[in-house]
mmCIF file of C-alpha atoms and ligand atoms in Angstrom:
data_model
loop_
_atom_site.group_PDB
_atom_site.id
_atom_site.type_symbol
_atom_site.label_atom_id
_atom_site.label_comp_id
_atom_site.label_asym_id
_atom_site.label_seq_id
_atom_site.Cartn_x
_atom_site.Cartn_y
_atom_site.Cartn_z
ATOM 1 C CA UNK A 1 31.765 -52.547 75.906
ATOM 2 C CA UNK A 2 33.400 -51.091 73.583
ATOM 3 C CA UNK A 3 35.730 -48.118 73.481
ATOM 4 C CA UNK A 4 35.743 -44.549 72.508
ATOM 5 C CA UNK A 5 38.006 -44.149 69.188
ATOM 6 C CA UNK A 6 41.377 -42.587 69.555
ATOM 7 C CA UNK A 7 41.963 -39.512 66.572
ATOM 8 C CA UNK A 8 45.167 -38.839 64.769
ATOM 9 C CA UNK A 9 45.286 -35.293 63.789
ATOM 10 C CA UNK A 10 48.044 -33.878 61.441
ATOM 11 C CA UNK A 11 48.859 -30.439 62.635
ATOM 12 C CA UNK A 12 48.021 -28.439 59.458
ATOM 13 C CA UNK A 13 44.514 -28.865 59.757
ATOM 14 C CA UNK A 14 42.490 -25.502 60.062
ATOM 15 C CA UNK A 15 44.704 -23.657 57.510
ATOM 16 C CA UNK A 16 42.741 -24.533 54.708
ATOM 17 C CA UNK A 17 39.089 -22.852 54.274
ATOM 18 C CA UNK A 18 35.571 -24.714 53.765
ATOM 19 C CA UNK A 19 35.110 -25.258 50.538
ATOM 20 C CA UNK A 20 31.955 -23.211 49.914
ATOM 21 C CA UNK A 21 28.653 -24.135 47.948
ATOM 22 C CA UNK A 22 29.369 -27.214 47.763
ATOM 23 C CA UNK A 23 28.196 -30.811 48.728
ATOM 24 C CA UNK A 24 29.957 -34.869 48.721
ATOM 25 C CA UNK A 25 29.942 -37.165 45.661
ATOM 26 C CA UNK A 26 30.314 -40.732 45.778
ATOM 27 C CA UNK A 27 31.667 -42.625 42.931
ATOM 28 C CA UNK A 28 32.558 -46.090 43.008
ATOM 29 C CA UNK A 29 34.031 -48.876 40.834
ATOM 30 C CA UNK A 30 36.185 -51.537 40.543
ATOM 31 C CA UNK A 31 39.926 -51.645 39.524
ATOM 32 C CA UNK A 32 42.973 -54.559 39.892
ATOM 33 C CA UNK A 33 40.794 -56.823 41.328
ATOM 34 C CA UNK A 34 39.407 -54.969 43.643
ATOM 35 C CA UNK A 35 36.939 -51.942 44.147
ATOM 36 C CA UNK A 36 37.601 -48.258 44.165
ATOM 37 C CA UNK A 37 35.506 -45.473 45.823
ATOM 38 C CA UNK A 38 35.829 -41.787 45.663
ATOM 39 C CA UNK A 39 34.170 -38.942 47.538
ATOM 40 C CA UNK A 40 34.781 -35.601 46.372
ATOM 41 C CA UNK A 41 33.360 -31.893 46.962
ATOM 42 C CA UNK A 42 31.796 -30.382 44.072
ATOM 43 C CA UNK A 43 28.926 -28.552 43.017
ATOM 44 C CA UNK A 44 24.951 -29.882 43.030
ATOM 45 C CA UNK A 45 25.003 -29.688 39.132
ATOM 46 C CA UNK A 46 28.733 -31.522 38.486
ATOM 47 C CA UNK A 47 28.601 -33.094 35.320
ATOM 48 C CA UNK A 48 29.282 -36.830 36.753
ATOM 49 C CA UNK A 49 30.119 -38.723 33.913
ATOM 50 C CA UNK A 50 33.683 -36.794 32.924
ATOM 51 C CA UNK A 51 34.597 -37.429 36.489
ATOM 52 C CA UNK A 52 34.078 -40.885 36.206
ATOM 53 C CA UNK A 53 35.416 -41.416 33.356
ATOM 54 C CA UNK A 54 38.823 -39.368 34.231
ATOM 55 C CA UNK A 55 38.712 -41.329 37.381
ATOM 56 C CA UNK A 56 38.478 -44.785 35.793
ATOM 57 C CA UNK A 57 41.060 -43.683 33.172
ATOM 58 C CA UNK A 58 44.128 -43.392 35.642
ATOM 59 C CA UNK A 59 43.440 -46.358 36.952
ATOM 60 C CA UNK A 60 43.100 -48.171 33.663
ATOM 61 C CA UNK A 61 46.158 -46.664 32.428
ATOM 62 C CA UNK A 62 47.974 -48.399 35.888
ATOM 63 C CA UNK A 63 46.322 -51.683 35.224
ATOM 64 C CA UNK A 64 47.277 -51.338 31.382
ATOM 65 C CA UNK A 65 51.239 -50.544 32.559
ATOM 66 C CA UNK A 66 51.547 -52.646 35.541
ATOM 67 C CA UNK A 67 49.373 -55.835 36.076
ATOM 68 C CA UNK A 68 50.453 -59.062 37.041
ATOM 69 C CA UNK A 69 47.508 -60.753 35.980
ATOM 70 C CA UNK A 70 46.466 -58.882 32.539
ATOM 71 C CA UNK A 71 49.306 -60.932 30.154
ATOM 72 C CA UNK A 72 49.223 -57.675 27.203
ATOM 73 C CA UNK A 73 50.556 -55.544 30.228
ATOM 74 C CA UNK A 74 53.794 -53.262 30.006
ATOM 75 C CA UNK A 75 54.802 -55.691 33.253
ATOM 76 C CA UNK A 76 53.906 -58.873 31.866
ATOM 77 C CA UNK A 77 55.637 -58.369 28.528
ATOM 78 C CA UNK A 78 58.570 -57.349 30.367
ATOM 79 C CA UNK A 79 58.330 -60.739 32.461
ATOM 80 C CA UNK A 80 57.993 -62.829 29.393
ATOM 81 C CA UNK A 81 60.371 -61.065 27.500
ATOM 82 C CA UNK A 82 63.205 -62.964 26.537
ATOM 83 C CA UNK A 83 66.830 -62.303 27.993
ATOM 84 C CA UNK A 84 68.852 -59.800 26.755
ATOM 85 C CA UNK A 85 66.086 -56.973 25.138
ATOM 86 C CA UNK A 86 65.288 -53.622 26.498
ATOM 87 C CA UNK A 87 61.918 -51.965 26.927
ATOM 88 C CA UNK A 88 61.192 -48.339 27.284
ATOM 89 C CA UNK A 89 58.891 -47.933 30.163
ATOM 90 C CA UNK A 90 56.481 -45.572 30.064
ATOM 91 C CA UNK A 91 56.849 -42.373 32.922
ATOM 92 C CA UNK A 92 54.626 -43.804 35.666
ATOM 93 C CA UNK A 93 55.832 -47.657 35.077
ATOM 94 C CA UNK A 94 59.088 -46.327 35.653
ATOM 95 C CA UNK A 95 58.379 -43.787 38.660
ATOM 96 C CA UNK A 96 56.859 -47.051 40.174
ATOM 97 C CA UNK A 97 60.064 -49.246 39.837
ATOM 98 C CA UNK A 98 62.138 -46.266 40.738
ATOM 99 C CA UNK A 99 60.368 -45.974 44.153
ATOM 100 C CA UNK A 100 59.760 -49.351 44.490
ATOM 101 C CA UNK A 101 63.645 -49.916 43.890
ATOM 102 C CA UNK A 102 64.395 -47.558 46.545
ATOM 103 C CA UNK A 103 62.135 -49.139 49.243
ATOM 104 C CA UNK A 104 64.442 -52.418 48.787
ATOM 105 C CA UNK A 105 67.178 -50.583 49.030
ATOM 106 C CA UNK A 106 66.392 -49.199 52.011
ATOM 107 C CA UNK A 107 64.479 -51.841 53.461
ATOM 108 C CA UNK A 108 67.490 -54.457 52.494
ATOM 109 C CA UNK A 109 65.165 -56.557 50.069
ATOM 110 C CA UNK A 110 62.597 -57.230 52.834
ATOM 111 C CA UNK A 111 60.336 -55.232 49.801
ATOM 112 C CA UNK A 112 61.278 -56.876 46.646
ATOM 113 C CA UNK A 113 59.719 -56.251 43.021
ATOM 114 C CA UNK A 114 61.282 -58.757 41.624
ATOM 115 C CA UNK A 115 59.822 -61.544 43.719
ATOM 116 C CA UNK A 116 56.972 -62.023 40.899
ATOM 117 C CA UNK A 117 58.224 -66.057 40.864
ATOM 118 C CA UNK A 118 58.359 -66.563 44.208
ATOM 119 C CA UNK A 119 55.082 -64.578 44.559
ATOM 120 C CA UNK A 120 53.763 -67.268 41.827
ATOM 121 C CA UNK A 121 55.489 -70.515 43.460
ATOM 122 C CA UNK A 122 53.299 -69.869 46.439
ATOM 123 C CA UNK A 123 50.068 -70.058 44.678
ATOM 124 C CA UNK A 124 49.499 -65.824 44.776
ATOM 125 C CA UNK A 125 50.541 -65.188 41.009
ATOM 126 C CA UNK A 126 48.922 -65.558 37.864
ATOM 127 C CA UNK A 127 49.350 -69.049 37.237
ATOM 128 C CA UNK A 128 46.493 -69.819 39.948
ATOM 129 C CA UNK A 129 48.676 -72.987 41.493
ATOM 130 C CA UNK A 130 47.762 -73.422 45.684
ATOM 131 C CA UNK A 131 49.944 -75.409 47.841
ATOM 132 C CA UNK A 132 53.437 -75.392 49.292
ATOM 133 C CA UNK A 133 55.469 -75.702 46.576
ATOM 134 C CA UNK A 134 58.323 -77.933 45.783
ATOM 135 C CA UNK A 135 62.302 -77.988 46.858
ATOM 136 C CA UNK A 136 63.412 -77.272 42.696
ATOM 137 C CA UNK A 137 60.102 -75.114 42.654
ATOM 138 C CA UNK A 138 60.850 -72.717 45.348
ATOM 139 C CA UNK A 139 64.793 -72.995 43.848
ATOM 140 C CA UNK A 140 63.896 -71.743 40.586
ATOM 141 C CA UNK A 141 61.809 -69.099 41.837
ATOM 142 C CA UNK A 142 64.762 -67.936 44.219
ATOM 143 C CA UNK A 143 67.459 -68.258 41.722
ATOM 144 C CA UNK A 144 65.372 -65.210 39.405
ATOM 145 C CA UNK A 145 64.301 -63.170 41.703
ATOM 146 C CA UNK A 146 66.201 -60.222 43.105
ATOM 147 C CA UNK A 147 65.901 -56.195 43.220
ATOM 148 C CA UNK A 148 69.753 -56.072 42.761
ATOM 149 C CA UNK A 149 69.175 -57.590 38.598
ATOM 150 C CA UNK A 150 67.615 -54.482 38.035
ATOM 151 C CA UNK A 151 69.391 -52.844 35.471
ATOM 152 C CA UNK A 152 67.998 -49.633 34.177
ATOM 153 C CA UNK A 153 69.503 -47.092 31.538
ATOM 154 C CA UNK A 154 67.882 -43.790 32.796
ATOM 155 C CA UNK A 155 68.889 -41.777 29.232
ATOM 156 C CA UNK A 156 66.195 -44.047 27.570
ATOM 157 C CA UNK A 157 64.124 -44.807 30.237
ATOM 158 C CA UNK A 158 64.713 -48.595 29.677
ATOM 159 C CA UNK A 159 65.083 -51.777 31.541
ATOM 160 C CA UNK A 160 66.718 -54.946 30.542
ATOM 161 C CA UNK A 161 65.224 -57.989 30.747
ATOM 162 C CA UNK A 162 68.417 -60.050 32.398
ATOM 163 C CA UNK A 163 66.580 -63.747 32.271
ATOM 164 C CA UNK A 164 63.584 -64.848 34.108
ATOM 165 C CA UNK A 165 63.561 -61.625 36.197
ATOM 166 C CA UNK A 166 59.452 -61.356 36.591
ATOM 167 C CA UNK A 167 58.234 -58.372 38.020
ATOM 168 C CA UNK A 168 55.472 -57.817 40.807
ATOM 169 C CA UNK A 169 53.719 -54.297 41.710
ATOM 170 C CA UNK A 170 51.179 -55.499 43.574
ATOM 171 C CA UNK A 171 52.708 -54.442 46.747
ATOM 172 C CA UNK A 172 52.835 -50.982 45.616
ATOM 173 C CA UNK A 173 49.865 -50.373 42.333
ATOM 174 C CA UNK A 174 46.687 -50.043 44.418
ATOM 175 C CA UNK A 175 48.735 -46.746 46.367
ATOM 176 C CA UNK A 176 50.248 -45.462 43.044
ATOM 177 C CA UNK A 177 46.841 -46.128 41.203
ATOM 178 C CA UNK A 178 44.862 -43.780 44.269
ATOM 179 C CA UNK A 179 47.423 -41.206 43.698
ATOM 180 C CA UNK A 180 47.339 -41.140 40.084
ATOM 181 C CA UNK A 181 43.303 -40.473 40.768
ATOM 182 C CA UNK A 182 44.323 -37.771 43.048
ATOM 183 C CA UNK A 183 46.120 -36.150 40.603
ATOM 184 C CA UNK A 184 43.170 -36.593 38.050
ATOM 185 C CA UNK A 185 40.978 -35.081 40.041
ATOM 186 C CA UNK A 186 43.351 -32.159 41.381
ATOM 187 C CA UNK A 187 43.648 -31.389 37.539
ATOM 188 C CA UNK A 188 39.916 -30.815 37.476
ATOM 189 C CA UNK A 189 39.771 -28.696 39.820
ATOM 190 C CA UNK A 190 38.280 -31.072 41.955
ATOM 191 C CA UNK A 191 41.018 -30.604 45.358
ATOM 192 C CA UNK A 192 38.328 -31.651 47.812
ATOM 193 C CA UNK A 193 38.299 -34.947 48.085
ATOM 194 C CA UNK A 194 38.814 -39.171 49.405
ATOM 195 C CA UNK A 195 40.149 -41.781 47.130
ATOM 196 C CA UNK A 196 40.385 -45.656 48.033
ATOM 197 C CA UNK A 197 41.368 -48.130 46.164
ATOM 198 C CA UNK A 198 41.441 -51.531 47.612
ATOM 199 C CA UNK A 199 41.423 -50.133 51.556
ATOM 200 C CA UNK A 200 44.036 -47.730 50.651
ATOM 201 C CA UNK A 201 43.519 -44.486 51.008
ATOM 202 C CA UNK A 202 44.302 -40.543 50.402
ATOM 203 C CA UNK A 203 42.083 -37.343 51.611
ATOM 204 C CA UNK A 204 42.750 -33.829 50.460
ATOM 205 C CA UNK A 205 41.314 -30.867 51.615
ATOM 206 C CA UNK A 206 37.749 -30.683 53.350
ATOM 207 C CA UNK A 207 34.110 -31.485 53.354
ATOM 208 C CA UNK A 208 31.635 -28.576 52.890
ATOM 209 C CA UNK A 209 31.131 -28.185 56.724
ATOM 210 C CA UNK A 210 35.463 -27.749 57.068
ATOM 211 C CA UNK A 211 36.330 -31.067 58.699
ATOM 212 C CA UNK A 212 38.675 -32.915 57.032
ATOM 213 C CA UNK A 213 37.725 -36.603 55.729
ATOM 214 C CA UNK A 214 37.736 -39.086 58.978
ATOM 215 C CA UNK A 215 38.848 -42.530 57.973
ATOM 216 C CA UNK A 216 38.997 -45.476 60.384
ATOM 217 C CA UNK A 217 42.644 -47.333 60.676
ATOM 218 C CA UNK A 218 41.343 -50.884 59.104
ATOM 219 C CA UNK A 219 41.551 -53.757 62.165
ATOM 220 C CA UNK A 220 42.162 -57.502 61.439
ATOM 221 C CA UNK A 221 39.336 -58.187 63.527
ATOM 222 C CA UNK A 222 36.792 -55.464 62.954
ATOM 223 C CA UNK A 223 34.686 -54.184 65.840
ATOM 224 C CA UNK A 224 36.890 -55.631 68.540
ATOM 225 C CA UNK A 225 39.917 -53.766 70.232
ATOM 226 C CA UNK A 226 40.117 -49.675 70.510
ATOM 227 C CA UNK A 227 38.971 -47.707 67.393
ATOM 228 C CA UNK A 228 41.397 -45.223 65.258
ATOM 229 C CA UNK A 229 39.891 -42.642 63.457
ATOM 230 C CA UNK A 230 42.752 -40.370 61.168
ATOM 231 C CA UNK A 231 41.977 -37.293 60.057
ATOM 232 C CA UNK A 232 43.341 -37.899 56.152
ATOM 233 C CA UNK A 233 44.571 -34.397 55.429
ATOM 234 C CA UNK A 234 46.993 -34.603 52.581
ATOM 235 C CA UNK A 235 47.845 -37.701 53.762
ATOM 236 C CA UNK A 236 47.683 -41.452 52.759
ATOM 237 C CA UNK A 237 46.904 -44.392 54.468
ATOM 238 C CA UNK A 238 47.992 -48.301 53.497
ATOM 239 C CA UNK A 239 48.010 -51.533 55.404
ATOM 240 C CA UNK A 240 49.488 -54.850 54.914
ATOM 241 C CA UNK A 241 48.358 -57.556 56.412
ATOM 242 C CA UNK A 242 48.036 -61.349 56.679
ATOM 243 C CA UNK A 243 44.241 -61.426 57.441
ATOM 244 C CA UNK A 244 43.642 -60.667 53.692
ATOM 245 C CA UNK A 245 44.495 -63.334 51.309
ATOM 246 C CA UNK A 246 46.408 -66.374 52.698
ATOM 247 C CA UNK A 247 45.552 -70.356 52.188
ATOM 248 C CA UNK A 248 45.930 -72.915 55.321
ATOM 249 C CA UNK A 249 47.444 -76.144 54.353
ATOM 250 C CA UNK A 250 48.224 -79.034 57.137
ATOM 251 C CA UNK A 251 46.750 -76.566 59.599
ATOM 252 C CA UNK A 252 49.632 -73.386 58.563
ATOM 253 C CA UNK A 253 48.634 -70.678 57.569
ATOM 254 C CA UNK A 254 50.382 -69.069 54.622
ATOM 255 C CA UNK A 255 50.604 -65.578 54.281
ATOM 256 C CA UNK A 256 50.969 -64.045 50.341
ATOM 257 C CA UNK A 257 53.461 -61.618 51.835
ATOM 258 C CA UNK A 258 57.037 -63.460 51.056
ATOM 259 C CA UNK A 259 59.883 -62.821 52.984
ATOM 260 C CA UNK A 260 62.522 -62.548 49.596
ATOM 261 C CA UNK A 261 65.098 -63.563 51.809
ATOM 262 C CA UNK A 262 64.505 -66.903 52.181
ATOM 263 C CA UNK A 263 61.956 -66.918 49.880
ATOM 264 C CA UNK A 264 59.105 -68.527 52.312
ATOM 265 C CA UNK A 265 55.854 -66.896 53.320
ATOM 266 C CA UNK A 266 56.282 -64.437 56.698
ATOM 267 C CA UNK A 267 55.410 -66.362 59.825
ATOM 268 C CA UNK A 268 56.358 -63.956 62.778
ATOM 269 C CA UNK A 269 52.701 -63.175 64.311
ATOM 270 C CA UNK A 270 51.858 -59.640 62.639
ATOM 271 C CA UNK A 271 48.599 -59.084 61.947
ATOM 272 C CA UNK A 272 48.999 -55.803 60.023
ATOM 273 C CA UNK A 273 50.834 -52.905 59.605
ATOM 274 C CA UNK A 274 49.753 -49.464 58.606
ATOM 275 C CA UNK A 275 51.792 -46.835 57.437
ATOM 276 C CA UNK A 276 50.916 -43.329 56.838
ATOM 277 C CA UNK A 277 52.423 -40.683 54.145
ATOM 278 C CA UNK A 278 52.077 -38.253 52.202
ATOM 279 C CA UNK A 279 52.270 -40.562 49.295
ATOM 280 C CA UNK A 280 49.957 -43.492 48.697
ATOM 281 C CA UNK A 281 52.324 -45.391 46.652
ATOM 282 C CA UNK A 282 55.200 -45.480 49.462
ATOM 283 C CA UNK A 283 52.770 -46.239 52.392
ATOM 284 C CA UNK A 284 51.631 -48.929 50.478
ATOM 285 C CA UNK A 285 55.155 -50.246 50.002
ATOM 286 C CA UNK A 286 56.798 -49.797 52.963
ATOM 287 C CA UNK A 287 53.272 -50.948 54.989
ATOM 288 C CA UNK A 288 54.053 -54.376 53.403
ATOM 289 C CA UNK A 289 58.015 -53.583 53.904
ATOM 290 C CA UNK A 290 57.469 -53.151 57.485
ATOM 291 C CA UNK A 291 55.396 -56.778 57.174
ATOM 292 C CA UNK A 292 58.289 -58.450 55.772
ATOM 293 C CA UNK A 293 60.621 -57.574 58.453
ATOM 294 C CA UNK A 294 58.227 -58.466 61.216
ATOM 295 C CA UNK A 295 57.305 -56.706 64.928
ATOM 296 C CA UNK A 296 61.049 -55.846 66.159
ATOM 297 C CA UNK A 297 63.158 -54.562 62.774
ATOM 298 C CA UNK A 298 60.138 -53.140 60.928
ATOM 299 C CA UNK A 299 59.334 -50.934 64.131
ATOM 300 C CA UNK A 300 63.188 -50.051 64.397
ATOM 301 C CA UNK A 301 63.595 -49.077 60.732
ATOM 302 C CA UNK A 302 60.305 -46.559 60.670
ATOM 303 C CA UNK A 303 61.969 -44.898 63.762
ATOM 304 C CA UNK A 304 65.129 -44.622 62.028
ATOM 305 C CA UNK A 305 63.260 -43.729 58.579
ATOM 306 C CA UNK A 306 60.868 -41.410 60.721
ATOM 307 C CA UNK A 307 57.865 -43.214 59.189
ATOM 308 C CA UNK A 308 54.554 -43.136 61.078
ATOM 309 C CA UNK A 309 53.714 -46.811 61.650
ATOM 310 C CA UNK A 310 51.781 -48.762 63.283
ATOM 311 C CA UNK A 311 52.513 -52.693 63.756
ATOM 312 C CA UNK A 312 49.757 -54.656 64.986
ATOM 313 C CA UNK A 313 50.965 -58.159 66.599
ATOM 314 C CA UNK A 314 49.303 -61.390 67.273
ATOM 315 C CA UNK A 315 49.673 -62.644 70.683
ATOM 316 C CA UNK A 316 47.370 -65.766 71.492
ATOM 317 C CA UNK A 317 43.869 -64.213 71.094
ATOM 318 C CA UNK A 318 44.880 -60.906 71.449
ATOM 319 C CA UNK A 319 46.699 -58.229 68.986
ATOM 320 C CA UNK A 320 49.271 -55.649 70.745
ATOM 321 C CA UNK A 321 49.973 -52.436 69.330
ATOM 322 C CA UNK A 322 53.297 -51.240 68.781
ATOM 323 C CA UNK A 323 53.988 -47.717 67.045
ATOM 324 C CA UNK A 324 56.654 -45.859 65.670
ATOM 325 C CA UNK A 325 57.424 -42.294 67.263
ATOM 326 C CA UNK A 326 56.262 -40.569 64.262
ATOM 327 C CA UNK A 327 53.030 -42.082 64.657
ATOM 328 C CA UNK A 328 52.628 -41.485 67.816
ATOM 329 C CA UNK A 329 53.102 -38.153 67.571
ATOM 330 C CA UNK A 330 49.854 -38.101 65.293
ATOM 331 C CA UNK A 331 47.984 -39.490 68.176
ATOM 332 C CA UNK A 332 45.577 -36.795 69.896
HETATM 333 P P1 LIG B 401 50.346 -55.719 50.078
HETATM 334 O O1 LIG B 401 48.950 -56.191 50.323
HETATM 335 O O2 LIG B 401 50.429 -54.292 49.612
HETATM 336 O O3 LIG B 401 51.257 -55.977 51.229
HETATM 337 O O4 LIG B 401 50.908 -56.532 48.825
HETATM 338 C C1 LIG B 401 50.972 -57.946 48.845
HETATM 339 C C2 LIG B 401 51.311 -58.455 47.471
HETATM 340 O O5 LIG B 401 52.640 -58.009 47.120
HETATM 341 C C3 LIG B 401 51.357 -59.973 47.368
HETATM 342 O O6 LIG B 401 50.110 -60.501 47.000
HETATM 343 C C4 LIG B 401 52.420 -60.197 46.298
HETATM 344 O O7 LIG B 401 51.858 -60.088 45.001
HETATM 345 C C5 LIG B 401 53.373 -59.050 46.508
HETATM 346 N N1 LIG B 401 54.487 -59.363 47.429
HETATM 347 C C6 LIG B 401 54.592 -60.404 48.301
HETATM 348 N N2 LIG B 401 55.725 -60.329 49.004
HETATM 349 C C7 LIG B 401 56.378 -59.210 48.579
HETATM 350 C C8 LIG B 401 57.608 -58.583 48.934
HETATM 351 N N3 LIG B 401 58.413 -59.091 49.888
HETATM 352 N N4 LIG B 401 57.956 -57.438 48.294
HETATM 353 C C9 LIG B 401 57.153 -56.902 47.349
HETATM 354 N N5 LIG B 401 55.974 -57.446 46.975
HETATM 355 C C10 LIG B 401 55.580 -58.588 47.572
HETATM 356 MG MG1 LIG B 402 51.648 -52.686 50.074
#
């Protein structure tokens, strides 16, 4: 039998009007190896294509700036730069490292950008290798990595490249990249409207008939367990989780979420953690900060952070929900 869904209302909702006249658009594509979608309100004749193309455009321009896996990026020509030279990020490059610099800070290096060669030692990077890798492997990797080497000189915008150091967005892109395509569209006039990217997520305003957009909290094991539907009402949604890429070897699973730390894969029974914000880009890096530091710190630190999380946790067969107070509070 299954269960009715739960609803997570954010308390502004009502203030805003219908928008009038007007009827959904679906657009879809596909975007740092993964797909995008977009719903937005608009009327019957919108010219499509413009939107399209706008919407594609911010997230080239993210790809273009900050992929791992596209070697004539900003990112990976900062990676493979040799030590010693600076490079003048562009503004969103650097708005990403700035937050992303902040959520290790906070988070005490359970997020790390810099942990692009650990990321790679376990198989997850660009160079495509599987398998556990070895002792001087995972030492080399270790020895680079490390949010603390990053050494910016905010009059010029510019980072050095201190040796090795090898960047890694990926924890963080997909949220920045939805909303970049917020902003796109907000500049067309188009306020209305649901962007994903990748399962992450950010709703604006309201559908013709005045409800805002429903989105369903993704589950590790779809269709069982209770439902949660969010009312995504200038808000964003992310979720990090270990059900989505990870490779079994000697019957371990390996999740591509690495604890910096010690520089090994997390392996403390979280299925997923979701994290809701205003901003895409920081509830897609703290949802995978919160993974990093596992069931017991990463609920403590979104109650002392105020962030509304919610940690689900493996036990046998089963997954247990644990959520912060702030998330709670959304609950309905
Ligand atoms: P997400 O799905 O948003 O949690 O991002 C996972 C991706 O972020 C991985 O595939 C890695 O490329 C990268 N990553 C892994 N561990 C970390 C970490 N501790 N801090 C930042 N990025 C990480
Ligand atoms: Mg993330």
């Amino acid at each position: 039998m299954s269960l009715p869904p739960r609803v997570l209302v954010p308390a502004a909702i009502g203030a805003t009007p219908p928008a009038l006249g007007g009827r959904v658009h679906e657009f879809a594509g596909a975007t740092m190896g993964t797909t995008w979608s977009v719903r937005l309100v608009a009327a019957i004749a919108l010219r499509r294509e413009p939107v399209r193309q706008a919407i594609q455009a911010a997230l080239d321009e993210v790809v273009a700036q900050m992929s791992t896996w596209d070697a004539r990026s900003d990112l990976c020509r900062f990676n493979a730069a040799a030590p010693g030279t600076w490079h003048v990020l562009p503004e969103p490059f650097h708005a990403v490292l700035a937050c992303a610099r902040d959520v290790a800070e906070r988070s005490d290096g359970a997020f790390d950008p810099t942990a692009g060669a650990l990321v790679d030692a376990w198989g997850f990077g660009p160079s495509q290798r599987r398998g556990v890798p070895d002792a001087a492997t995972l030492a080399s990797a270790r020895a680079v990595a490390g949010w603390r080497r990053i050494d910016v000189d905010p009059a010029r915008r510019a980072l050095v490249q201190p040796g090795g150091l090898a960047l890694d967005f990926s924890a963080i892109a997909k949220g920045f990249g939805v909303d970049r395509v917020a902003q796109a569209l907000d500049a067309l006039g188009l306020v209305d409207h649901l962007v994903e990217v990748g399962g992450e997520l950010r709703g604006s305003g309201v559908k013709p008939d005045g409800q805002p957009w429903w989105v369903e909290l993704e589950q590790p094991d779809a269709g069982s367990g209770e439902r949660t539907l969010l009312a995504l009402h200038g808000l964003s949604v992310a979720t990090s989780g270990d059900y989505r890429r990870w490779f079994e070897h000697d019957g371990t699973r390996y999740s591509h979420t690495i604890d910096p730390r010690d520089g090994l894969p997390i392996r403390h029974g979280l299925a997923a953690v979701t994290v809701i914000h205003a901003d895409c880009m920081r509830a897609d890096a703290w949802s995978t900060a919160l993974n990093v530091l596992g069931p017991d710190a990463g609920l403590a630190l979104a109650d002392r952070l105020g962030l509304a999380a919610r940690l689900l946790v493996r036990a046998g067969d089963a997954l247990v929900e644990r959520r912060s107070a702030a998330f709670a509070a959304l609950l309905r």
